[in-house]
Short mmCIF file of C-alpha atoms (C1' of nucleotides) in Angstrom, two decimals:
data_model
loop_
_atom_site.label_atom_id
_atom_site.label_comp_id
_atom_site.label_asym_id
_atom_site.label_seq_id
_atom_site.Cartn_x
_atom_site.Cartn_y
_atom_site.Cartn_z
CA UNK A 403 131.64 106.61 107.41
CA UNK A 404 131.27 105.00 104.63
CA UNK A 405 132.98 101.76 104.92
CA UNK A 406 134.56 98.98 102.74
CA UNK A 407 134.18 96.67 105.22
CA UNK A 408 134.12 93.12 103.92
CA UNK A 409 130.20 92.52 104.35
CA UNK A 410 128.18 93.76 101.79
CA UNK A 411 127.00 97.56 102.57
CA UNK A 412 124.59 98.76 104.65
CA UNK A 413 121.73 100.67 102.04
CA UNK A 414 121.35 103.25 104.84
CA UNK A 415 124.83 103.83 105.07
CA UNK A 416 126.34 106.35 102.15
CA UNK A 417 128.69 104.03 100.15
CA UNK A 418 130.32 103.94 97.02
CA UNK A 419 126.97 102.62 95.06
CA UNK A 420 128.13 101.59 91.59
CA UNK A 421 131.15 99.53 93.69
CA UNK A 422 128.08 97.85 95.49
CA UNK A 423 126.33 97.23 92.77
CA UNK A 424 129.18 95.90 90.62
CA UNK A 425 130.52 93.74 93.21
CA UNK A 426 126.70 91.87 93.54
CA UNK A 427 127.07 91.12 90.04
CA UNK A 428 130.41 89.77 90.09
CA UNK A 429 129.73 87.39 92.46
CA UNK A 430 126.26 86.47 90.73
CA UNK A 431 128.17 85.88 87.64
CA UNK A 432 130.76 84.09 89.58
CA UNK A 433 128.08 81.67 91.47
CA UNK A 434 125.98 80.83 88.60
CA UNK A 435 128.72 79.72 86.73
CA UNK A 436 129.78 77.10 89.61
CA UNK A 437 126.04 76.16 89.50
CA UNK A 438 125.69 75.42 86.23
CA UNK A 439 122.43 77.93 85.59
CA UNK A 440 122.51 80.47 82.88
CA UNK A 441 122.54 84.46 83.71
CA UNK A 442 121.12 84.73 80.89
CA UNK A 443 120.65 88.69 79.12
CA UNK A 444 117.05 89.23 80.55
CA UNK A 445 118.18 87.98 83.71
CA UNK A 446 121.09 90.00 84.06
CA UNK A 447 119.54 93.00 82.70
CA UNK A 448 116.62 92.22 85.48
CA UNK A 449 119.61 92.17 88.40
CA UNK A 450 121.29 95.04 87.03
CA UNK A 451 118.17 97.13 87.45
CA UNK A 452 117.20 96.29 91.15
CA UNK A 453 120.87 96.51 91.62
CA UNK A 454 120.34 100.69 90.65
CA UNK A 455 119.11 101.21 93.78
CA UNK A 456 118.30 100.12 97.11
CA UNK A 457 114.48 100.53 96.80
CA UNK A 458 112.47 97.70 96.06
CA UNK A 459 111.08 97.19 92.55
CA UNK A 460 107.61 95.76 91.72
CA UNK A 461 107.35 93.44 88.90
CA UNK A 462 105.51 95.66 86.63
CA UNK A 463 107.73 98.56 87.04
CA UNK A 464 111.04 96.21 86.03
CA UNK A 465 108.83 94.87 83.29
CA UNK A 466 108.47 98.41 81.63
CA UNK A 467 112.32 98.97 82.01
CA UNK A 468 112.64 95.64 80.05
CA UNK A 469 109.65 96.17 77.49
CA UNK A 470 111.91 99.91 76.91
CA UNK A 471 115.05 98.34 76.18
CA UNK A 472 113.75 95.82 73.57
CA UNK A 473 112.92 92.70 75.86
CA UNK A 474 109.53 91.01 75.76
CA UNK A 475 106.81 93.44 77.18
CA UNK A 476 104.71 90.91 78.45
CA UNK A 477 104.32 89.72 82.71
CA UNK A 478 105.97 85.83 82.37
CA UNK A 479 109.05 87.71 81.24
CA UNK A 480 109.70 89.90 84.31
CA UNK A 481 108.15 87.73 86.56
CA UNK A 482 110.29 84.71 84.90
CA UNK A 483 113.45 86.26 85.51
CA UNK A 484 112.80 87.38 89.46
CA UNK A 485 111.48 84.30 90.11
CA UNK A 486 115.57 82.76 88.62
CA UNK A 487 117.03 85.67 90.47
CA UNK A 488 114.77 84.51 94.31
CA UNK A 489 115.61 81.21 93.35
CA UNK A 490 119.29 81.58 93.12
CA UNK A 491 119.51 83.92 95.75
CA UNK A 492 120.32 86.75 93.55
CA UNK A 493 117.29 88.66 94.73
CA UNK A 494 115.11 88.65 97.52
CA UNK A 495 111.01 88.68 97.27
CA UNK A 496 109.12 91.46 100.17
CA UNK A 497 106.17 91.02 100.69
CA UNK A 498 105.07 93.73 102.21
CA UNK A 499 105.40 96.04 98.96
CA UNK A 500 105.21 92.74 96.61
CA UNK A 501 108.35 94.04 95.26
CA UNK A 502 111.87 92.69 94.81
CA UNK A 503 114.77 93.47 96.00
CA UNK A 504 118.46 92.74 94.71
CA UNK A 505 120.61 90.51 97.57
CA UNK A 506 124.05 92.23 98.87
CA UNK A 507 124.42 88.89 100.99
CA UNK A 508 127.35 86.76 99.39
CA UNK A 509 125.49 84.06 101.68
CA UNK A 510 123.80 81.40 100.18
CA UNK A 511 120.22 80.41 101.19
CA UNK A 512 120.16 83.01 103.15
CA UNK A 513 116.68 84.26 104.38
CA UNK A 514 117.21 87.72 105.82
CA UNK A 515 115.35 89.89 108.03
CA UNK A 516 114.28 93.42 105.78
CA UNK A 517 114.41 96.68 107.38
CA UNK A 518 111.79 98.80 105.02
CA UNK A 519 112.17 102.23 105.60
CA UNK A 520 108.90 104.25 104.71
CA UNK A 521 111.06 107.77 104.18
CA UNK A 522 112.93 106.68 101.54
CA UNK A 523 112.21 103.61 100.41
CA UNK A 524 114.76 101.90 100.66
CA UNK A 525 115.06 97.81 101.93
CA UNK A 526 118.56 96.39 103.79
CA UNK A 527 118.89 92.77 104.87
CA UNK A 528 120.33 91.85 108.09
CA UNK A 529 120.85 88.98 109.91
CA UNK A 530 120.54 88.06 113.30
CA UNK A 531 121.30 84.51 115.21
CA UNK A 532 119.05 85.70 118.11
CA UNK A 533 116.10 86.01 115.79
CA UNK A 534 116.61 83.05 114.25
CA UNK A 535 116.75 81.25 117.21
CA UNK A 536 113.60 82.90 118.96
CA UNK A 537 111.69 81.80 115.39
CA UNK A 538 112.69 78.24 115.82
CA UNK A 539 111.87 78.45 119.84
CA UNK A 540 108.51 79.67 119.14
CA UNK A 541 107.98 77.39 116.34
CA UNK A 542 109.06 74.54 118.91
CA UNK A 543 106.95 75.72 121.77
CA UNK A 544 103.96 75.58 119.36
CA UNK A 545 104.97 71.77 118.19
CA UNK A 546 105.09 73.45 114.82
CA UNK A 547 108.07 72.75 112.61
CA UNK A 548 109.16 75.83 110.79
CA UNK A 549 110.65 75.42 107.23
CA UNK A 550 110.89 79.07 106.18
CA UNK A 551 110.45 82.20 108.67
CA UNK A 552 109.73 85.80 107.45
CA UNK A 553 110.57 88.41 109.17
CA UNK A 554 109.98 92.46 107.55
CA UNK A 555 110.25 95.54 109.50
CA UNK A 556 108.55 98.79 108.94
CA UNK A 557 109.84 101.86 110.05
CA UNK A 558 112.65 104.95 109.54
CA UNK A 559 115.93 104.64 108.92
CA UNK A 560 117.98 106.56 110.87
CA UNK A 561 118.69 109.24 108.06
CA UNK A 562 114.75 109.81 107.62
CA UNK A 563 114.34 110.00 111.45
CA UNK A 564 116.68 112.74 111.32
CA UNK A 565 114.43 114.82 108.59
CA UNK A 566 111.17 113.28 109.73
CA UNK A 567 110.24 115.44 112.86
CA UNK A 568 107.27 113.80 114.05
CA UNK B 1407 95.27 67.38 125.56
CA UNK B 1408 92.70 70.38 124.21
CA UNK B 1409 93.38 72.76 127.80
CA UNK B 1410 90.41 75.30 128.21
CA UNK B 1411 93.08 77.37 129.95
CA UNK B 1412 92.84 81.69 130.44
CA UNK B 1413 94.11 82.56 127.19
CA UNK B 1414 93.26 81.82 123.96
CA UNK B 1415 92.99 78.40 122.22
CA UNK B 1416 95.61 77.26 119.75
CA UNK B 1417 94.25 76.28 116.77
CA UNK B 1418 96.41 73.50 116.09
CA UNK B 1419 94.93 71.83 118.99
CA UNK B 1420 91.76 70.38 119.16
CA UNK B 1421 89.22 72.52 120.94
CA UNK B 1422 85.80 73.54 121.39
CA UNK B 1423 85.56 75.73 118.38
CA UNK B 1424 81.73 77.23 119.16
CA UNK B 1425 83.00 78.57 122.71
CA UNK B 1426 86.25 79.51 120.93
CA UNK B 1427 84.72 81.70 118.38
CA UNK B 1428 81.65 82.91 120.49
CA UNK B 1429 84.29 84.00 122.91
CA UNK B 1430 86.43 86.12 120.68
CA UNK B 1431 83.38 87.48 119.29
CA UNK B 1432 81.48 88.70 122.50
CA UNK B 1433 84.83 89.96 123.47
CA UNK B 1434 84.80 92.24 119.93
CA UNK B 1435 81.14 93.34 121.00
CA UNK B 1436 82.60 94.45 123.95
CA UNK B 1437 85.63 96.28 123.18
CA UNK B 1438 83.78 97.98 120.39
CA UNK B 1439 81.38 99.15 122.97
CA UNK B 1440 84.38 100.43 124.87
CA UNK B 1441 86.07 102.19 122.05
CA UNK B 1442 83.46 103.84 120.04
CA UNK B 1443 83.23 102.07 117.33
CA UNK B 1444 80.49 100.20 115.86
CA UNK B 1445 80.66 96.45 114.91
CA UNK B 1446 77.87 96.63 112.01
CA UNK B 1447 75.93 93.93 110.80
CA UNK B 1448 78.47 93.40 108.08
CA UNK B 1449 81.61 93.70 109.75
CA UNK B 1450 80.03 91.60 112.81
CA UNK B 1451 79.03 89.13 109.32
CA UNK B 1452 82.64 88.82 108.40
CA UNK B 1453 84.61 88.20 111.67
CA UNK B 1454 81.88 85.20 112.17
CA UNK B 1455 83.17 84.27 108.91
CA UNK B 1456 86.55 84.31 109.83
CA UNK B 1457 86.12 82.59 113.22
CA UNK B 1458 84.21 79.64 111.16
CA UNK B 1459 87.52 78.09 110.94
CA UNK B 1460 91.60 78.94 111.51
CA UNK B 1461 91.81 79.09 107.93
CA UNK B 1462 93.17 82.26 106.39
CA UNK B 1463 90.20 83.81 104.02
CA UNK B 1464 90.61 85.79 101.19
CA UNK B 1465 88.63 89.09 100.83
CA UNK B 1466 86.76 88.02 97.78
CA UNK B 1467 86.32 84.82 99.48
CA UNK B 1468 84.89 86.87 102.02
CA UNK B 1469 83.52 88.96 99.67
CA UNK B 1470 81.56 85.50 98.07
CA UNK B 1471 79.77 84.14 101.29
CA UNK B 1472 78.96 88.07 101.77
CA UNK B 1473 77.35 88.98 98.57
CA UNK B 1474 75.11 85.25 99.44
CA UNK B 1475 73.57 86.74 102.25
CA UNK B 1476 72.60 89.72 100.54
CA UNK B 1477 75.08 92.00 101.63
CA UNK B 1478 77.38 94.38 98.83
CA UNK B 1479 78.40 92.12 96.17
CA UNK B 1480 81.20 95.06 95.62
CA UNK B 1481 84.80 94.05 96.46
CA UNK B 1482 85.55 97.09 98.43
CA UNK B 1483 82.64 95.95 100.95
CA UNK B 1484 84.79 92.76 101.83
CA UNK B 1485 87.73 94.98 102.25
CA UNK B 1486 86.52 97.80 104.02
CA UNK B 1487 85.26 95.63 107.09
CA UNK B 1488 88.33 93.41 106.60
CA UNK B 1489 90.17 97.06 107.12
CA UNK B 1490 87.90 97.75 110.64
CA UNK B 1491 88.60 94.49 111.63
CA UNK B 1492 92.31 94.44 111.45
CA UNK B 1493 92.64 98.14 112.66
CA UNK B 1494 90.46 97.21 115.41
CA UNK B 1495 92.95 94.29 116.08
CA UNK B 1496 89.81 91.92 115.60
CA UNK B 1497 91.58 90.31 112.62
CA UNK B 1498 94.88 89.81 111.20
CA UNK B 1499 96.11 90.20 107.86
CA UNK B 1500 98.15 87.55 106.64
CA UNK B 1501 100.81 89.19 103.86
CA UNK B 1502 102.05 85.45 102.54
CA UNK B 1503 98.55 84.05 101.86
CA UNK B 1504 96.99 87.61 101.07
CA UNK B 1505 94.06 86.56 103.15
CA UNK B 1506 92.80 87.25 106.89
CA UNK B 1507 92.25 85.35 110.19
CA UNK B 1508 90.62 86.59 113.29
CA UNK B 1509 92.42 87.29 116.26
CA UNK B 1510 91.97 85.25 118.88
CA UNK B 1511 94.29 86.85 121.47
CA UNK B 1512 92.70 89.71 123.97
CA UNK B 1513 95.58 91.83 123.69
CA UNK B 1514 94.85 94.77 121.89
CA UNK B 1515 97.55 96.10 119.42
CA UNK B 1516 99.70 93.63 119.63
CA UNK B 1517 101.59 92.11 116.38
CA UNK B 1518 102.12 88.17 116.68
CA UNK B 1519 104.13 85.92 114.96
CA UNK B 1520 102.16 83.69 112.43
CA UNK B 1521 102.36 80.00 112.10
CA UNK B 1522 100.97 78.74 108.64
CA UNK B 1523 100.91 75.44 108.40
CA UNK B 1524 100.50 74.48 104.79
CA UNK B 1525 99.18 70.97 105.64
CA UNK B 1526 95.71 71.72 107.61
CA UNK B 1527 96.17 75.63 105.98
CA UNK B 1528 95.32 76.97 109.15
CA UNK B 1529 97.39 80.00 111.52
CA UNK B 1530 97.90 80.27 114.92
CA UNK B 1531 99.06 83.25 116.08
CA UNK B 1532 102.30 83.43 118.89
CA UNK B 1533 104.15 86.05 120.94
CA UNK B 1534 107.43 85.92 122.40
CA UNK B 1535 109.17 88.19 124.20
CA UNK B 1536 112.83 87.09 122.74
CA UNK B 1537 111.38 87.73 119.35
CA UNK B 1538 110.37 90.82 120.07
CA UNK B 1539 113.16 91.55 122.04
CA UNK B 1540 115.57 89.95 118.68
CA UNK B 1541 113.18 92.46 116.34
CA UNK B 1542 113.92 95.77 117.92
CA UNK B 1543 117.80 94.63 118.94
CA UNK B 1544 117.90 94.30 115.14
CA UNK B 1545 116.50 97.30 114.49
CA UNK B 1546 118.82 99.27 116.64
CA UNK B 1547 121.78 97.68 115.69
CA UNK B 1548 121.43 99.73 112.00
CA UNK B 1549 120.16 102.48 113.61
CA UNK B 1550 116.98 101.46 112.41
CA UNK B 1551 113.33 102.94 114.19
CA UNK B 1552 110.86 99.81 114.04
CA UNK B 1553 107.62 100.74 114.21
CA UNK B 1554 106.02 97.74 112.80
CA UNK B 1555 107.66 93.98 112.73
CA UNK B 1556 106.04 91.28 110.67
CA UNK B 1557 106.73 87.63 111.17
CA UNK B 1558 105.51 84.71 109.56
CA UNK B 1559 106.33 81.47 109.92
CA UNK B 1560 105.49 78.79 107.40
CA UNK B 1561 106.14 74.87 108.09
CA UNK B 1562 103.64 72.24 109.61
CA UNK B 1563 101.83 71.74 112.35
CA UNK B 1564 102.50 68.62 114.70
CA UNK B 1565 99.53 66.97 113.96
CA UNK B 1566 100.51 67.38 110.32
CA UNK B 1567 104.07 66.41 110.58
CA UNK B 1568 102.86 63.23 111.43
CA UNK B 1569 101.10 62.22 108.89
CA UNK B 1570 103.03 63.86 106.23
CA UNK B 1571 105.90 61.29 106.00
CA UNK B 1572 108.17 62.83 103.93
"C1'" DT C 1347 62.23 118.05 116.00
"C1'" DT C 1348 64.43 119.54 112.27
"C1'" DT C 1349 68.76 120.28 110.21
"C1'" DA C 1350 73.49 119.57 109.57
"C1'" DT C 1351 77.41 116.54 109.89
"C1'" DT C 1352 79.61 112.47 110.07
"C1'" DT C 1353 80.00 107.67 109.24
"C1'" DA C 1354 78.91 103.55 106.84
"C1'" DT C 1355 77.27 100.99 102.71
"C1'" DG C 1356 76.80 100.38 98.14
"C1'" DT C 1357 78.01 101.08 93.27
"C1'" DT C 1358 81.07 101.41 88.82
"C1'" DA C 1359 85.25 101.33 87.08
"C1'" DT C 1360 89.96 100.52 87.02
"C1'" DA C 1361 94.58 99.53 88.52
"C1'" DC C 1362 97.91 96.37 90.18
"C1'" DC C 1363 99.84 91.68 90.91
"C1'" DG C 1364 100.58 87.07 89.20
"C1'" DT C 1365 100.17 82.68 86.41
"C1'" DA C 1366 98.50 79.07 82.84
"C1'" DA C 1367 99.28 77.48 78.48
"C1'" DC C 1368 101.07 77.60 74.15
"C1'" DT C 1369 104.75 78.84 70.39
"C1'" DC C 1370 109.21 79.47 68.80
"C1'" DG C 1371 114.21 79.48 68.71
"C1'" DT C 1372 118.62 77.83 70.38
"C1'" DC C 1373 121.84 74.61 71.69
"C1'" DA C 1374 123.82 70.27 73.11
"C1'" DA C 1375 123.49 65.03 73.12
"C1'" DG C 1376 122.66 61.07 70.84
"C1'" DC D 1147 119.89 65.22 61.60
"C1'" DT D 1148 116.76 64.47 65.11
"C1'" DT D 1149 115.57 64.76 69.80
"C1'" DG D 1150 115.17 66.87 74.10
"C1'" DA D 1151 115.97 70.54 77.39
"C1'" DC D 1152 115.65 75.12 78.22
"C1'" DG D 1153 114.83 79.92 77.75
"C1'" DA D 1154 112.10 83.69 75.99
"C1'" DG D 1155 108.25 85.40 73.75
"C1'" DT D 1156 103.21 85.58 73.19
"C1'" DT D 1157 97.91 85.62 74.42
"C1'" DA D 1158 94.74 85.30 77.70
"C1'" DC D 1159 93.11 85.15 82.09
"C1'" DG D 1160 92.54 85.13 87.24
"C1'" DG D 1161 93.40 87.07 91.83
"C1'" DT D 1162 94.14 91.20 94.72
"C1'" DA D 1163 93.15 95.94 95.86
"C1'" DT D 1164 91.71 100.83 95.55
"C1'" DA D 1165 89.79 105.37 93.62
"C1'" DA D 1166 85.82 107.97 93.06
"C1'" DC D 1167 81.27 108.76 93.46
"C1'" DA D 1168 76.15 108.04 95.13
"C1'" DT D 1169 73.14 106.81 98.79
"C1'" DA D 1170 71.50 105.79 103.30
"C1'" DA D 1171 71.86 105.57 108.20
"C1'" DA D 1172 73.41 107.34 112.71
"C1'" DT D 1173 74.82 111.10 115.43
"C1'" DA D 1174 75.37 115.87 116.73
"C1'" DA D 1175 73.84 120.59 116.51
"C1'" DA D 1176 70.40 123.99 115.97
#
DNA sequence: TTTATTTATGTTATACCGTAACTCGTCAAG
DNA sequence: CTTGACGAGTTACGGTATAACATAAATAAA
């Protein structure tokens, strides 16, 4: 089933990876350039590696992928280049792993729920209008004005629910 | 408007904070009682802590007022009772502040929403049913097994949205 | 009660995550 | 050519968290 639907791909779903990946940076290249920010080498490099797989990448571990390949081996620079790549949407930050993520989203300002499978790793986005709304409600009921919800789920995919007996 | 209704007080509205905290905390005595498990000096020590305010603590914040009253100066002292606490639903952890706040609701097990107000810096913890509900309709929708949903909410509270003009 | 077992506390040491502050090079505007 | 903005590199440090081991207290078994 693995479609080529217009959205971006489901992670859980089999799909023709290096198309996924390929298309991600398209558009990045595509959006910065109507910004006006630079994706720069590092930075690129930086998207290009979260965009090898679906699993969440912790700073360090990008930074040693960098440091290997001739960029600067020190923190600032990974950490300088996911924080561009959040920033611009290119990437998304999870907190429960403090890791990063690449965003398949072509939406802008997005701020997707993550579905975190503990099997294999991996991290989708998805969006839902009824969880955005019952954030706001609850927010309301509670007089409290709510300028950024965050909303990560733990659990199986449904490939590693399959494998995973118990 | 500071209700002394059944359930627990919201800490964004003013309240008697001594019955507040002495409540939650008799209520731990109890429930450990029930369970089996023992509320030791030092993890009794750090829920106090935590009920002191609605603030979010850090463990080696925690760890500080701890090591004052003579108790392990060690870091994994603060976190190992911060662990009982949260696993005993006393105490919540708090993944965007990397800190913890007591849990003021009587419901065991349960996972609330969190509303972080970064004016006063203090969280209130919220249910909702059409949350919930939005969570695991998300989940299923990818075919997705949620065994653990974690939503935070950051923004201000009322009484800081008034005075924060901007 | 004495012994054995489990559970909790404390330690040292270290790993992981993240940022402040400064230097240098590039490039475009004046 | 100088200035200013920006990006990338560095050193150095601070904040967060856990592994591994030693000790003491509580509980269960003998």
């Amino acid at each position: 089933m693995s479609a080529h639907a217009p959205g971006p791909a489901d992670p859980f779903d089999s799909h023709d990876h290096a198309h996924c990946a390929a298309t991600v940076l398209r558009r990045a290249e595509e959006q910065a350039l109507e910004e006006g920010v630079r994706l720069t080498p590092v930075r690129r490099r930086v998207l290009e590696i979260l965009l090898e797989s679906h699993k969440a990448m912790g700073a360090y571990e990008v930074l040693d992928r960098l440091a290997a390949e001739g960029f600067g081996k020190q923190p600032p620079v990974a950490y300088r280049a996911l924080d561009f790549l959040v920033e611009q949407g290119f990437a998304h930050r999870v907190r429960r792993l403090n890791a990063y993520a690449a965003c398949l989203s072509d939406k802008r300002d997005h701020s997707p729920a993550f579905l975190i499978c503990r099997g294999c790793e991996q991290v989708a986005e998805a969006e839902s209008p009824e969880l955005r709304a019952a954030i706001l409600a609850l927010g309301e009921a509670h007089g409290f004005t709510v300028e950024r919800g965050t909303v990560e789920m733990l659990g199986l995919c449904s490939r590693c629910a399959g494998k995973q007996p118990e």
